[in-house]
Coordinates of C-alpha atoms in Angstrom, one line a residue:
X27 CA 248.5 112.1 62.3
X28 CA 250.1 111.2 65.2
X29 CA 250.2 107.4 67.2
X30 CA 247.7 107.4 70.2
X31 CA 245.7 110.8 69.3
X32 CA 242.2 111.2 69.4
X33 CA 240.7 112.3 65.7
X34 CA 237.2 113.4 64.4
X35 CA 236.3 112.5 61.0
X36 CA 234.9 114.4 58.6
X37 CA 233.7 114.3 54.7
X38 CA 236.4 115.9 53.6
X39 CA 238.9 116.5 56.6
X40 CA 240.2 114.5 59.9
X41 CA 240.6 116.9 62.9
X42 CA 242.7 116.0 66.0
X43 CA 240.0 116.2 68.9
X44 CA 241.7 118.3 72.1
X45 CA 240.5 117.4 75.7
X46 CA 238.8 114.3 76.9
X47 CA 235.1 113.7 77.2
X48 CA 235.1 111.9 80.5
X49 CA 232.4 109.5 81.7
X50 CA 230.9 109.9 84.7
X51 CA 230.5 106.8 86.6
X52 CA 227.2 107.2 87.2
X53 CA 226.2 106.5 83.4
X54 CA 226.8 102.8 83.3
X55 CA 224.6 102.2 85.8
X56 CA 221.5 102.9 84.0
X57 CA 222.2 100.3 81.7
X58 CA 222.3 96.8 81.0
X59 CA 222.3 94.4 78.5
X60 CA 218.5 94.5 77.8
X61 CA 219.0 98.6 77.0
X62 CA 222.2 98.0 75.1
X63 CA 220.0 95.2 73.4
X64 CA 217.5 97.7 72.3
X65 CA 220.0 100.3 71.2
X66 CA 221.8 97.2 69.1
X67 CA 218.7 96.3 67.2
X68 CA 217.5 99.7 66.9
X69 CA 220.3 101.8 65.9
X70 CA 223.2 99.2 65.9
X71 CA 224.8 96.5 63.4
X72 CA 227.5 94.4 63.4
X73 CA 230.8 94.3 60.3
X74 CA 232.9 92.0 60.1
X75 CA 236.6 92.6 57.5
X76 CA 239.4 90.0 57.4
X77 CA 241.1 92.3 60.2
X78 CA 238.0 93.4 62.0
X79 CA 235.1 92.1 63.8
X80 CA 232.7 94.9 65.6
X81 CA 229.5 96.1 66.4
X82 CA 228.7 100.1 65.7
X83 CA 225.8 102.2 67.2
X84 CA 225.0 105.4 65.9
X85 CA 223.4 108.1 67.1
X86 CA 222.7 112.0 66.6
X87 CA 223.3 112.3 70.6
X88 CA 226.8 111.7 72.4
X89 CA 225.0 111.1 75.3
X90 CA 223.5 107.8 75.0
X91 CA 226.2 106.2 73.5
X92 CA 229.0 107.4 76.6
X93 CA 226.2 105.6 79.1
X94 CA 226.6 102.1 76.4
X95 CA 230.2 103.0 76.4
X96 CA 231.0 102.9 80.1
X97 CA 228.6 99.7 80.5
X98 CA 230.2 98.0 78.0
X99 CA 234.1 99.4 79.7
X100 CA 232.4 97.6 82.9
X101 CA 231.3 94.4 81.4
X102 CA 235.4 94.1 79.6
X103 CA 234.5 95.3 76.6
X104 CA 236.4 98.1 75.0
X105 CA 234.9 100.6 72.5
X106 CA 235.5 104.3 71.5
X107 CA 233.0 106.9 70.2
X108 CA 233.3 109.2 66.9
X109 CA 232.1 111.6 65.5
X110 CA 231.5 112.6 61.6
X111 CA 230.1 116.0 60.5
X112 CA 227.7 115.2 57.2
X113 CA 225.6 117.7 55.5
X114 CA 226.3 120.2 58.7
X115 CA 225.1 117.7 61.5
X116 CA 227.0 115.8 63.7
X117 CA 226.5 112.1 64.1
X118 CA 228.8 109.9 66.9
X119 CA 229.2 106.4 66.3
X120 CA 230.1 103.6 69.0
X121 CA 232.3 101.5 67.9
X122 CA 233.7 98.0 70.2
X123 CA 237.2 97.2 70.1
X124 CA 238.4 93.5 71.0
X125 CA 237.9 91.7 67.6
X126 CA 236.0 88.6 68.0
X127 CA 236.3 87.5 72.1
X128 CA 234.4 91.3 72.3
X129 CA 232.0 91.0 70.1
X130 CA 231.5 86.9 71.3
X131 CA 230.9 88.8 74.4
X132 CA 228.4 91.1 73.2
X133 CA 226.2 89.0 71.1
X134 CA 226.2 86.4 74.1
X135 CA 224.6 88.8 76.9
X136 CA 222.8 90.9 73.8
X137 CA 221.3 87.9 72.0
X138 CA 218.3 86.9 74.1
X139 CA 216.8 90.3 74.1
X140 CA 217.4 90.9 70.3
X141 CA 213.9 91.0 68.4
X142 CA 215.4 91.4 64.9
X143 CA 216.1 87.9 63.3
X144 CA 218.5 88.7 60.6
X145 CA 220.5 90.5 63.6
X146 CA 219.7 87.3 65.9
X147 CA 221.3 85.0 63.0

């Protein structure tokens, strides 16, 4: 593996990803933080590790999650999307980068829109 290269991850093997998937610019303006609220307490939840603190969508669709993406990228909040192959489907995952002023940020704008308690908590 090499420093600064894009990987996909699968069950039983990493492959380096070739080519960018760019975002168009138009995507993060059909969001905001009500949608990305939804997609958070639907689809989303939040880990915490003594080095990491971050909140992960996932999804069967790249699509959605590149619109969250370049919102989020808008609002100052940095996150990348994977992708892991199980049981010969694809499933891409957002996940913020930041540590904990990101994810402050996040649950912030995110919070009053949240209809989950535990998630809310």
């Amino acid at each position: 593996m090499v420093a600064g290269s894009k990987y996909k991850v699968y069950v039983d093997e990493i492959q380096e990803v070739v080519g960018e998937f760019p975002t168009k610019k138009s995507e993060s303006e059909k969001w905001d933080w009500k949608l990305v609220a939804v997609w958070v307490d639907t689809e989303g939840c939040f880990s915490t590790s003594p080095d990491t603190l971050r909140a992960t969508i996932t999804q069967k669709e790249r699509g959605p999650l590149e619109g969250i993406r370049s919102f989020l990228e808008k609002e100052g909040i940095r996150s990348k999307i994977i992708s892991l192959h199980k049981e010969d489907r694809e499933y891409f995952y957002l996940i913020t980068k930041g540590g904990m002023e990101a994810l402050a940020t996040l649950v912030v704008n995110i919070e009053p829109y949240i209809r989950t308690n535990n998630k809310k908590e």
